[in-house]
Short mmCIF file of N, CA and C in Angstrom, two decimals:
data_model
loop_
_atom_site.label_atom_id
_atom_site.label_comp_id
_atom_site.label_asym_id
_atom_site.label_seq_id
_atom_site.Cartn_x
_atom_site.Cartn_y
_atom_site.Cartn_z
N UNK I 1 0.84 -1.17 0.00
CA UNK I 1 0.00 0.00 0.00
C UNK I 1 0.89 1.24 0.00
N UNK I 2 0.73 2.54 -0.82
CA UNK I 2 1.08 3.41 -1.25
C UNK I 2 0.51 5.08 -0.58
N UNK I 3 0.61 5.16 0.61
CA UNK I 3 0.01 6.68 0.52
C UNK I 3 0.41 8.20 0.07
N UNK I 4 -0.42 8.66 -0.36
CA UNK I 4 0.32 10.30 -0.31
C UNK I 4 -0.55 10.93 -0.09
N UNK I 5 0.24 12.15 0.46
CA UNK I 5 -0.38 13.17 1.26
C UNK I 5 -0.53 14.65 0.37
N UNK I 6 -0.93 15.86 1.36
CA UNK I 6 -1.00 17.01 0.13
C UNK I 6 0.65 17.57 0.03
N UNK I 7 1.36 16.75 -0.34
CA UNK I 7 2.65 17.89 -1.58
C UNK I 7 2.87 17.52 -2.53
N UNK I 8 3.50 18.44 -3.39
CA UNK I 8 3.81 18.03 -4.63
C UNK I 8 5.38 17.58 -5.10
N UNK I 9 6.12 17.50 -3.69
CA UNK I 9 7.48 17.27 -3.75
C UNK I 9 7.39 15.38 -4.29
N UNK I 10 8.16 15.27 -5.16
CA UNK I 10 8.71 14.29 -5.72
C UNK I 10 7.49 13.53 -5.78
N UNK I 11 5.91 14.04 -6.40
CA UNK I 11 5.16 13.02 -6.93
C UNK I 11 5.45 12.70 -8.47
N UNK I 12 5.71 13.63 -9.06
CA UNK I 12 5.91 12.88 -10.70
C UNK I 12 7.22 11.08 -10.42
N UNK I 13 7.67 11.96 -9.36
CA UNK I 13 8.60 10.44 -9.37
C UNK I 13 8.23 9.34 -8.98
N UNK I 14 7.46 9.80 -7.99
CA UNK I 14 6.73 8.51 -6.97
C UNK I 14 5.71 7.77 -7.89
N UNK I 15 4.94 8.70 -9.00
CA UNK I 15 4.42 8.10 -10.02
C UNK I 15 5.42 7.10 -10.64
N UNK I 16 5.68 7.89 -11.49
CA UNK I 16 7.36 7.07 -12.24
C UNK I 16 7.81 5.31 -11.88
N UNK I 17 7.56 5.47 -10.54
CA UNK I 17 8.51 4.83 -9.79
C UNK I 17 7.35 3.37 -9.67
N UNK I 18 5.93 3.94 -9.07
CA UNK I 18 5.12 3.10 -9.32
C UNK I 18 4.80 2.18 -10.63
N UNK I 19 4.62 2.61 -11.82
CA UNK I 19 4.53 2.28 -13.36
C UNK I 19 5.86 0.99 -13.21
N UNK I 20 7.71 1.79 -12.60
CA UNK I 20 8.33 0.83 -13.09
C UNK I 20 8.14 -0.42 -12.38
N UNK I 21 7.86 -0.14 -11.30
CA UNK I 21 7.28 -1.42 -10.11
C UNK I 21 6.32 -2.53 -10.75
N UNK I 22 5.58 -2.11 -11.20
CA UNK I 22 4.37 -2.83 -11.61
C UNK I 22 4.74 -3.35 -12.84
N UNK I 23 5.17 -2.59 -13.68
CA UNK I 23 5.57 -3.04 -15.13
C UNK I 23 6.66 -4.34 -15.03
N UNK I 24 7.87 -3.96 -14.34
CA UNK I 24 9.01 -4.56 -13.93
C UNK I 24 9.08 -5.67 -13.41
N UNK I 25 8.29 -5.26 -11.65
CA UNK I 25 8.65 -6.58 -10.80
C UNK I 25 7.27 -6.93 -10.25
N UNK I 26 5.98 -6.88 -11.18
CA UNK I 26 5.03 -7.18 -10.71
C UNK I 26 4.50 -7.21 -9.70
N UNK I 27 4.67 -5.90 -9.07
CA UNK I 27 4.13 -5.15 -7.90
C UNK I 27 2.57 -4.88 -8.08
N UNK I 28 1.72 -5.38 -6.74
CA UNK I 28 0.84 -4.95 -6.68
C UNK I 28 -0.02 -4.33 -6.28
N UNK I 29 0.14 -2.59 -6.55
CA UNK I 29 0.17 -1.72 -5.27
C UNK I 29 -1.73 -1.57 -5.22
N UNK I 30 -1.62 -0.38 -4.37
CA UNK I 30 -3.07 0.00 -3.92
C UNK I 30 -2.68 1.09 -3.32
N UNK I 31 -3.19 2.66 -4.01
CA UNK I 31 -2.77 4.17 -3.54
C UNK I 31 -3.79 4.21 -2.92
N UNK I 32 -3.82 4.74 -1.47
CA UNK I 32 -4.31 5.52 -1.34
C UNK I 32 -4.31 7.36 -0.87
N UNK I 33 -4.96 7.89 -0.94
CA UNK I 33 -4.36 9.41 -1.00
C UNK I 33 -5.87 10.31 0.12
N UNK I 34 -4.90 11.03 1.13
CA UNK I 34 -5.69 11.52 1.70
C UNK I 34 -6.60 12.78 1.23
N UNK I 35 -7.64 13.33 1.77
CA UNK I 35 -8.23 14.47 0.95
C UNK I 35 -7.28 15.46 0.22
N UNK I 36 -6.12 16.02 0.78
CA UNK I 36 -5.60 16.79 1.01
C UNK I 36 -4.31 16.38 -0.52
N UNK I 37 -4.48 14.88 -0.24
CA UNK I 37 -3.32 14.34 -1.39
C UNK I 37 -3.92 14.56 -2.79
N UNK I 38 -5.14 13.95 -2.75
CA UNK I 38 -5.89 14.19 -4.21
C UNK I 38 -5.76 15.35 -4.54
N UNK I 39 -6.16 16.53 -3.58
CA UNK I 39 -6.33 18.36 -4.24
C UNK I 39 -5.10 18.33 -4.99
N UNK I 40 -3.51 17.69 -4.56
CA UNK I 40 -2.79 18.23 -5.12
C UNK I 40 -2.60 17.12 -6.40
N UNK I 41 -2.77 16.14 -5.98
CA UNK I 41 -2.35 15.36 -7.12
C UNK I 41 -3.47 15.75 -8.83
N UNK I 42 -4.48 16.14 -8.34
CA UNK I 42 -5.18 17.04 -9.23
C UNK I 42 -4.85 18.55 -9.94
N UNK I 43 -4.25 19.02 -8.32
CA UNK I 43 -3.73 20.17 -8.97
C UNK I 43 -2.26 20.18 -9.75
N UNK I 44 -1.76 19.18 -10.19
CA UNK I 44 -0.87 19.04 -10.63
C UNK I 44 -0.86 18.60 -11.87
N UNK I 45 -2.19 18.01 -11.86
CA UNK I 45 -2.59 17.55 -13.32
C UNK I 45 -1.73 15.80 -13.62
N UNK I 46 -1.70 15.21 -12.19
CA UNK I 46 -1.36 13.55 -12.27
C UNK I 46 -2.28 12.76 -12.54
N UNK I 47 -3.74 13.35 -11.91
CA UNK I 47 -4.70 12.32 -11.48
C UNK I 47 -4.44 11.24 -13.05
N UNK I 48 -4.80 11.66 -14.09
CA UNK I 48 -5.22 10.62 -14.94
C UNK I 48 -4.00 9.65 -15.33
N UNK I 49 -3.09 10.41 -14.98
CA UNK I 49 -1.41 9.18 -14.74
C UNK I 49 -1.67 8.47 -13.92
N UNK I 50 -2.06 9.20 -12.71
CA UNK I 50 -2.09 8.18 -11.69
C UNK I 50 -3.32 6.82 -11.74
N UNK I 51 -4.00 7.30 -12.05
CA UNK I 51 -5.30 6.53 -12.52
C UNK I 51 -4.71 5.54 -13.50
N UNK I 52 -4.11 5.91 -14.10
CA UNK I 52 -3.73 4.50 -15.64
C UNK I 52 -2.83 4.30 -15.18
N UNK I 53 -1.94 4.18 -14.02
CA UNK I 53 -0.99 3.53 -13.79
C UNK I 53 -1.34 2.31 -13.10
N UNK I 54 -2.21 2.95 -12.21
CA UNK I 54 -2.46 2.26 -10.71
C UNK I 54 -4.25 2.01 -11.10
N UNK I 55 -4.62 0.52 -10.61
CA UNK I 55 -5.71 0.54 -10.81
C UNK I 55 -6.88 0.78 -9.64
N UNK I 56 -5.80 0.16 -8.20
CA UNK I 56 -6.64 0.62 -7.25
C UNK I 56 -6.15 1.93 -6.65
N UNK I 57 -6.76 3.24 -7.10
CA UNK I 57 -6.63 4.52 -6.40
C UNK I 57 -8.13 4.77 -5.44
N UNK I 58 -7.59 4.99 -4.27
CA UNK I 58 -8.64 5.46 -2.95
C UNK I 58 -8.58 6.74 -2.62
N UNK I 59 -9.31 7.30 -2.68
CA UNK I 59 -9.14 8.71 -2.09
C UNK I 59 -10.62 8.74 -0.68
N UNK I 60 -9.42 9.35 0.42
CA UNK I 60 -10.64 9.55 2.34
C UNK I 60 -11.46 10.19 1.83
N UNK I 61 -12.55 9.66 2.60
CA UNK I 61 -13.76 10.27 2.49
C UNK I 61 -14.11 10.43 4.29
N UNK I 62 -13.59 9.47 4.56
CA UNK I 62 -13.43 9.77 6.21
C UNK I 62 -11.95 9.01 6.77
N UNK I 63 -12.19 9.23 8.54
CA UNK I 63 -11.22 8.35 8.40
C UNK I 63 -10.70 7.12 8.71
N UNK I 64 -12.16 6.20 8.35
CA UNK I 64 -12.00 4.85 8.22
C UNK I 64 -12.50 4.83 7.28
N UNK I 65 -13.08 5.79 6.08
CA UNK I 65 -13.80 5.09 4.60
C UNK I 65 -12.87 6.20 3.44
N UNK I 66 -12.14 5.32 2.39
CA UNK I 66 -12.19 3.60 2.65
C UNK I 66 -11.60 2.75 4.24
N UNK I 67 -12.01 1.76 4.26
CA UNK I 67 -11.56 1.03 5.52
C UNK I 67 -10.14 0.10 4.93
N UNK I 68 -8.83 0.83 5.05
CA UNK I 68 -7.75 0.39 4.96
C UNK I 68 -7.06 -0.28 6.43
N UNK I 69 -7.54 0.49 7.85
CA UNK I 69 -6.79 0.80 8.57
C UNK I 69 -6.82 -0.55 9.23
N UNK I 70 -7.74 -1.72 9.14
CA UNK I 70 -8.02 -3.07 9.64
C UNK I 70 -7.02 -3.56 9.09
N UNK I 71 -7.40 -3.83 7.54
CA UNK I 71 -6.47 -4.48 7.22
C UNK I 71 -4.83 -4.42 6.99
N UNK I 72 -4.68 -3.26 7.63
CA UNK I 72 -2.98 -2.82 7.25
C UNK I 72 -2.61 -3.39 9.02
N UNK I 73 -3.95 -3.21 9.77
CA UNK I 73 -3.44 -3.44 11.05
C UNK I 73 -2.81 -5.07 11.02
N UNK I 74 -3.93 -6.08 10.68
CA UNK I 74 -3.79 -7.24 10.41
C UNK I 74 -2.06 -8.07 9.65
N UNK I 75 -1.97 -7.39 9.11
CA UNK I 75 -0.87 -7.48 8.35
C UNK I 75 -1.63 -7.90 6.63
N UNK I 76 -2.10 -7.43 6.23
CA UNK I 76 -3.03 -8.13 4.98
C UNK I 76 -2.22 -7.23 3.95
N UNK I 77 -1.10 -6.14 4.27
CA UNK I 77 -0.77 -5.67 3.02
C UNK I 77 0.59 -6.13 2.99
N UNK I 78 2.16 -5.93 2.46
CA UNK I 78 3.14 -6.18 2.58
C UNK I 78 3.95 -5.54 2.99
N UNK I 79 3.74 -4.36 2.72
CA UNK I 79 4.45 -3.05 2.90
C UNK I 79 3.58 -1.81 3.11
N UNK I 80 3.31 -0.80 3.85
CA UNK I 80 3.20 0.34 3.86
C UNK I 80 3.91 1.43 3.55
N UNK I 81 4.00 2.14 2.42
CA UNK I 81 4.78 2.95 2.19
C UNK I 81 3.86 4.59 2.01
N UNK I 82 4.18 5.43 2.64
CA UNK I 82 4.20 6.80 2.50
C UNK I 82 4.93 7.59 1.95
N UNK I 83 4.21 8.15 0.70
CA UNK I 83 5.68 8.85 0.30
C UNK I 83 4.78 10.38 -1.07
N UNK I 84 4.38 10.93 -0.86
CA UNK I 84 5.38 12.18 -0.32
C UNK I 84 4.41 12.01 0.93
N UNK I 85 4.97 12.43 2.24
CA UNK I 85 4.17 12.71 3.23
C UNK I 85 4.53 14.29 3.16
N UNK I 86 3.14 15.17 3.80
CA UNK I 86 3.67 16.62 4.11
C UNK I 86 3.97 16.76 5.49
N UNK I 87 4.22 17.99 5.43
CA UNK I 87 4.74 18.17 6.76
C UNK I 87 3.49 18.35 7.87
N UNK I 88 2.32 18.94 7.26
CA UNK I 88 0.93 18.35 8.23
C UNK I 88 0.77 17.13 8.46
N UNK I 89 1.03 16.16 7.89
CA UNK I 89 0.50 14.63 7.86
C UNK I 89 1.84 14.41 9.17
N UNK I 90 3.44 14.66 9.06
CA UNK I 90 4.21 14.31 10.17
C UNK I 90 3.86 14.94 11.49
N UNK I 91 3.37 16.13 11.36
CA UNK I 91 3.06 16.58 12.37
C UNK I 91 1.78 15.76 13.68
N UNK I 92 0.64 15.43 12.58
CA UNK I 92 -0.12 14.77 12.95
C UNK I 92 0.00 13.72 13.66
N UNK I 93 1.03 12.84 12.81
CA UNK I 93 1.49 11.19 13.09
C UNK I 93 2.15 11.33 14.63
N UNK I 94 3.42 12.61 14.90
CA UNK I 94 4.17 12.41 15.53
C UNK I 94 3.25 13.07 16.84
N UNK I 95 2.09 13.72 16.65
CA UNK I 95 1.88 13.99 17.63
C UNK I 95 0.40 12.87 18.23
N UNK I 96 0.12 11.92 17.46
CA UNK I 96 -1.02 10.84 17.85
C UNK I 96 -2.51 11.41 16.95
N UNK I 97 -2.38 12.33 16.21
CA UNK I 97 -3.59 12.32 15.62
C UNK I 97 -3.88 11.83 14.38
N UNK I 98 -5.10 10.76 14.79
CA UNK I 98 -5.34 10.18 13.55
C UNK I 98 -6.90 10.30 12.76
N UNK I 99 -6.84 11.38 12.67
CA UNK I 99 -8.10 12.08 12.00
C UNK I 99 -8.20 12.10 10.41
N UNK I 100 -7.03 11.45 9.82
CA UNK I 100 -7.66 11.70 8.29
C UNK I 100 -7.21 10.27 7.95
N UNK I 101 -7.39 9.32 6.67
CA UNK I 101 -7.31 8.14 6.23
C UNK I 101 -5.90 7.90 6.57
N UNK I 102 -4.66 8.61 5.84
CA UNK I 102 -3.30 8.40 6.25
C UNK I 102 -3.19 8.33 7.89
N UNK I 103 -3.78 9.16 8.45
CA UNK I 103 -2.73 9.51 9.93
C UNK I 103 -3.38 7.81 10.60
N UNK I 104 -4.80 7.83 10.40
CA UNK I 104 -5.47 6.90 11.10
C UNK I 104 -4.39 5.55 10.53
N UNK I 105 -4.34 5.10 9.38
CA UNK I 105 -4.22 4.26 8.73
C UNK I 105 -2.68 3.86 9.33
N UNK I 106 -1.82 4.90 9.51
CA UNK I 106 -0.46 4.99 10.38
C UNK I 106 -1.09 4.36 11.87
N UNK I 107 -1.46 5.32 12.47
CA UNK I 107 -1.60 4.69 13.63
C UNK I 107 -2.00 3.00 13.90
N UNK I 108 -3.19 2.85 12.89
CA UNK I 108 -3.96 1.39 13.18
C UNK I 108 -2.63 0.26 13.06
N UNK I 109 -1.69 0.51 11.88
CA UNK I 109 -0.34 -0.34 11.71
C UNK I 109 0.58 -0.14 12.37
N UNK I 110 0.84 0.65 13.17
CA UNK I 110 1.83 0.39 14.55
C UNK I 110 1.08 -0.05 15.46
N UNK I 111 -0.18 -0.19 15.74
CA UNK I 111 -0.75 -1.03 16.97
C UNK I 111 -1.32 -2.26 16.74
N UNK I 112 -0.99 -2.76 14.85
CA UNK I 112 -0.74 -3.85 14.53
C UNK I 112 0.58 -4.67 14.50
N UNK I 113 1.75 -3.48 15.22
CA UNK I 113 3.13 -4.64 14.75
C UNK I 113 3.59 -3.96 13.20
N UNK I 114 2.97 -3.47 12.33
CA UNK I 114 3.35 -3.50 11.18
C UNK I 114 4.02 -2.06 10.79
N UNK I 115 5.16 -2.67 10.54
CA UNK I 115 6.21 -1.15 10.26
C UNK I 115 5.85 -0.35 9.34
N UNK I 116 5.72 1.34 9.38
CA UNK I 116 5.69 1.94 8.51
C UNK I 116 6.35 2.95 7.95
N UNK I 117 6.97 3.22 6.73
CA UNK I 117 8.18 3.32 6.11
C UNK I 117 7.35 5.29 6.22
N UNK I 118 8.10 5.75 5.50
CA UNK I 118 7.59 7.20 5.36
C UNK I 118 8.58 8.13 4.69
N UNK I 119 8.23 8.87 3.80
CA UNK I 119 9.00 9.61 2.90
C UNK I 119 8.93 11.23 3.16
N UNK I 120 8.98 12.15 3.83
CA UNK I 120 8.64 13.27 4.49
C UNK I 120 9.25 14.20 3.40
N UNK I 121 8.26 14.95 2.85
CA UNK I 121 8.98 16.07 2.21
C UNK I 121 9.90 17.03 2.77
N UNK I 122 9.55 17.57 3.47
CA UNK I 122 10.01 19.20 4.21
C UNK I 122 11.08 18.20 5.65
N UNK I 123 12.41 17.12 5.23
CA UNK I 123 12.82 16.90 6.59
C UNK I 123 15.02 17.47 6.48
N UNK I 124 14.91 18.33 5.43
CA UNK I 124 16.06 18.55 5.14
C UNK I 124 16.66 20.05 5.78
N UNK I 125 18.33 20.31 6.48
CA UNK I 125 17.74 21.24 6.85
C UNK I 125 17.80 22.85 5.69
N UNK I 126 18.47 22.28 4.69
CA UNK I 126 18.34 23.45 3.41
C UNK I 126 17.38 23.62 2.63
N UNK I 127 17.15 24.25 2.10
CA UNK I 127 15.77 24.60 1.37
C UNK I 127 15.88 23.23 0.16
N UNK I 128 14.46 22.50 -0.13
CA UNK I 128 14.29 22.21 -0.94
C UNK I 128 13.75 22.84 -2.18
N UNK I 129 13.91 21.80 -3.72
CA UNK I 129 13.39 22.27 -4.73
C UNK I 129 12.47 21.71 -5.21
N UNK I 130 11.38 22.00 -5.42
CA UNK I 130 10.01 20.92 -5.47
C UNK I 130 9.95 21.89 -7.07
N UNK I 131 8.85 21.67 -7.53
CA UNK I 131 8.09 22.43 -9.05
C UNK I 131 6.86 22.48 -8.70
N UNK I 132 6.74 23.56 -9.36
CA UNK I 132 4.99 24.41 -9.03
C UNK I 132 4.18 23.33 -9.93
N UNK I 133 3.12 23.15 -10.30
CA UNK I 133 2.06 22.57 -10.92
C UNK I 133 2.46 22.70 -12.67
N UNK I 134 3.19 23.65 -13.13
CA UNK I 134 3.32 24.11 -14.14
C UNK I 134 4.65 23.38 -14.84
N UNK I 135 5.44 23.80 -13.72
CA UNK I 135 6.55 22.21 -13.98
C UNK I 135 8.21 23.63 -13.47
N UNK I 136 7.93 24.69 -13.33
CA UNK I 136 8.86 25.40 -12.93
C UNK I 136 9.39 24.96 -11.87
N UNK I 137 10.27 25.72 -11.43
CA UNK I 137 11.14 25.06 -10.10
C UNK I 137 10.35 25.87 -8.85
N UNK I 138 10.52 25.89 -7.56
CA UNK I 138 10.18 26.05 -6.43
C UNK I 138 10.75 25.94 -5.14
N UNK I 139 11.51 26.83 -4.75
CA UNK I 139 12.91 26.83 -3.39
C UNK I 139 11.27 27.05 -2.25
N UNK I 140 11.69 26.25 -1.54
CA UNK I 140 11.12 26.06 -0.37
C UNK I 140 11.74 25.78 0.85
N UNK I 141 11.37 26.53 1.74
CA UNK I 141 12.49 26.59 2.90
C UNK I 141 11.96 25.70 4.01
N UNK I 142 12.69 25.54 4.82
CA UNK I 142 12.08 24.07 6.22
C UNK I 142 12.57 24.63 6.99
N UNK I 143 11.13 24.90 7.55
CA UNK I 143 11.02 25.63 9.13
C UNK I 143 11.65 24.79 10.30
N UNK I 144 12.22 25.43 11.29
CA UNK I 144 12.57 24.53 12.85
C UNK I 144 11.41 23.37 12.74
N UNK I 145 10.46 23.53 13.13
CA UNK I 145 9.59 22.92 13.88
C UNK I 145 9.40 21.77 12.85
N UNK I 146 9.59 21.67 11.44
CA UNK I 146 9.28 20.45 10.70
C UNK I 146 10.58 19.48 10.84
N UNK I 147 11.84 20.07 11.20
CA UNK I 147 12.96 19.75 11.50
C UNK I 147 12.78 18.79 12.99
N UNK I 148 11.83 19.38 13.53
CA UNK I 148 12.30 18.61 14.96
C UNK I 148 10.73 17.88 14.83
N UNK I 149 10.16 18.11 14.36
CA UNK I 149 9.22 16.70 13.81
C UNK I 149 9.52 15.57 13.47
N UNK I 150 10.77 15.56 12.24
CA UNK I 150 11.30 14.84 11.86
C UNK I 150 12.32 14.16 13.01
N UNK I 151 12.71 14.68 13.75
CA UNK I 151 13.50 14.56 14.46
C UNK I 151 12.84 13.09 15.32
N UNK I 152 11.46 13.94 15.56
CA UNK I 152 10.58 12.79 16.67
C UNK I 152 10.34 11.93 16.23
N UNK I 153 9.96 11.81 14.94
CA UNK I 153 9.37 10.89 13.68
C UNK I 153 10.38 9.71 14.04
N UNK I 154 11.40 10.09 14.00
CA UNK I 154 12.82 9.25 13.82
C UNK I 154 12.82 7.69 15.31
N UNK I 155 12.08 8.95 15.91
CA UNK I 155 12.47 8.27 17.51
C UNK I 155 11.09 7.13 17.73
N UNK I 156 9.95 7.56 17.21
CA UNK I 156 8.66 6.44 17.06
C UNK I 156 9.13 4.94 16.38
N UNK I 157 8.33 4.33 17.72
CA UNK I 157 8.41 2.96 17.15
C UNK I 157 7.35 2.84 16.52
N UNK I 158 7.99 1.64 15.00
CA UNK I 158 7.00 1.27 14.18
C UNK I 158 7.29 2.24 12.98
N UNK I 159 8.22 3.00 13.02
CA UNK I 159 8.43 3.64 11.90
C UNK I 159 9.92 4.01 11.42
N UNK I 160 9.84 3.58 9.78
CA UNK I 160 11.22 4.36 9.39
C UNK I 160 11.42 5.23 8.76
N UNK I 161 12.13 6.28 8.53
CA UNK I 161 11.69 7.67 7.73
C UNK I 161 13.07 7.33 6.95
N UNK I 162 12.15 7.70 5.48
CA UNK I 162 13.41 7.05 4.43
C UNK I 162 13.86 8.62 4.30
N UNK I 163 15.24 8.71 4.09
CA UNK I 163 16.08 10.06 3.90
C UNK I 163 16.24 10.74 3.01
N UNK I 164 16.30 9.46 1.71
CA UNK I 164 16.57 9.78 -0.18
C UNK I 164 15.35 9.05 -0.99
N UNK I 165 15.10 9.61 -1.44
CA UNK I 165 13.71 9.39 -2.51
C UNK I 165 14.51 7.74 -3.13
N UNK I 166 15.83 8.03 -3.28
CA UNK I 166 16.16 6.75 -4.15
C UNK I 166 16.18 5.37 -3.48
N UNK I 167 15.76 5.81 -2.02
CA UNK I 167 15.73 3.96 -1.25
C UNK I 167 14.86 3.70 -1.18
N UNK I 168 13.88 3.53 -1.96
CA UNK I 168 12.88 3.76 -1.99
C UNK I 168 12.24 2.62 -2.34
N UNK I 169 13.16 2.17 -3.79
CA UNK I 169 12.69 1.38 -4.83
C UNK I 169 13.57 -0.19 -4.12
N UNK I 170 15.04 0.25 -3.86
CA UNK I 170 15.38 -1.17 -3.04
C UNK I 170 14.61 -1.75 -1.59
N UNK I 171 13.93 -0.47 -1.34
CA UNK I 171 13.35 -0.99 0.27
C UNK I 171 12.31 -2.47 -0.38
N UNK I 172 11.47 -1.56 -1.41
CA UNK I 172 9.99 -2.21 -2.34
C UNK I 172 10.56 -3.62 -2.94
N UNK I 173 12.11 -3.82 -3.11
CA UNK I 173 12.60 -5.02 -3.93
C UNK I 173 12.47 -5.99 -3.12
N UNK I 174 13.28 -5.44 -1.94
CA UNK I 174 13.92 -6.07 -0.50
C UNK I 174 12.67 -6.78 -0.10
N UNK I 175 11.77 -6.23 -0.17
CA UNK I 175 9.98 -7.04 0.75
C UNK I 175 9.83 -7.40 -0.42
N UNK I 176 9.88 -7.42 -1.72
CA UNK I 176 8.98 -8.74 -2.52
C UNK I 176 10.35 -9.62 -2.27
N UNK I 177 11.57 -9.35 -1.84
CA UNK I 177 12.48 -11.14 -2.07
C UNK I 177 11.68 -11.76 -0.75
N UNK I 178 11.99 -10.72 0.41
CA UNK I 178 11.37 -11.45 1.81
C UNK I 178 10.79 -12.39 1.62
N UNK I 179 9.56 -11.90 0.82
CA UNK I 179 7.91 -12.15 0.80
C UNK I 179 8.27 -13.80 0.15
N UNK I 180 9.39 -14.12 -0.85
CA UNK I 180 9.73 -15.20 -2.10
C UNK I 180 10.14 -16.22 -1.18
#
């Protein structure tokens, strides 16, 4: 399972990345995207990529519908991966609120045992470069407080916060050999 949240940092890749998964090593994901993820993945003009890539796309409507959070508790998926998370969604996680499909869906899988990986946009401490909707570039700066989010993020059990967009794809290899 695949979540994203509302940024637009490194979704064309996370797309990308999905397509080669599936195409490649017969990955069989399931996105889902919180309210907040869709606005952008719309406002970016992915949705219909994302849609023909991926066949099961979910978007919250609350935050048990869809009802992911059982079965991720259970262990019924293989992997949980988050990736772009924003810096609202870490904030949320690190502080116990699980009010939207992602945060809930986090919480229900650490009080299942089941590790969850996480890709945090805003956890660097120099400005990142994301692209506006249009495809221009975008310097964005990272406040203290998302810094020491990350910080806490780090320290929660049940979770690993991946550092480089590029471990991304060996973490996803690594659990289908497990799984073999």
């Amino acid at each position: 399972m695949w979540g994203i949240t509302g940024t637009g940092y490194v979704l064309q890749e996370s797309i990308n990345l999905m397509k080669e998964l599936q195409e490649n090593h017969d990955v069989d994901l399931t996105v889902i995207l919180s309210k907040e993820g869709a606005a952008i993945v719309k406002w970016y003009k992915k949705w219909l990529s994302l849609t023909e890539i991926v066949k099961k796309v979910k978007v919250e409507k609350t935050p048990n519908i869809p009802f992911y959070a059982g079965p991720l508790q259970l262990g019924q998926y293989d992997m949980f991966l988050m990736c772009p998370v924003s810096a609202n969604s870490v904030a949320k996680i690190v502080y116990g609120i699980a009010d939207s499909l992602i945060t809930n869906c986090v919480a229900q899988a650490i009080k299942g045992g089941v590790k969850v990986y996480l890709f945090p946009s805003d956890q660097d401490l120099e400005p990142i470069v994301t692209s506006k909707p249009d495809g221009s570039p975008l310097v964005l700066k990272i406040r203290d407080i998302e810094i020491e989010n990350i910080e806490r993020l780090k320290k929660m059990e049940g979770i690993h916060v991946i550092s480089d967009f590029s471990e991304i794809k060996a973490l996803i290899l690594q659990k289908i050999e497990e799984k073999s």
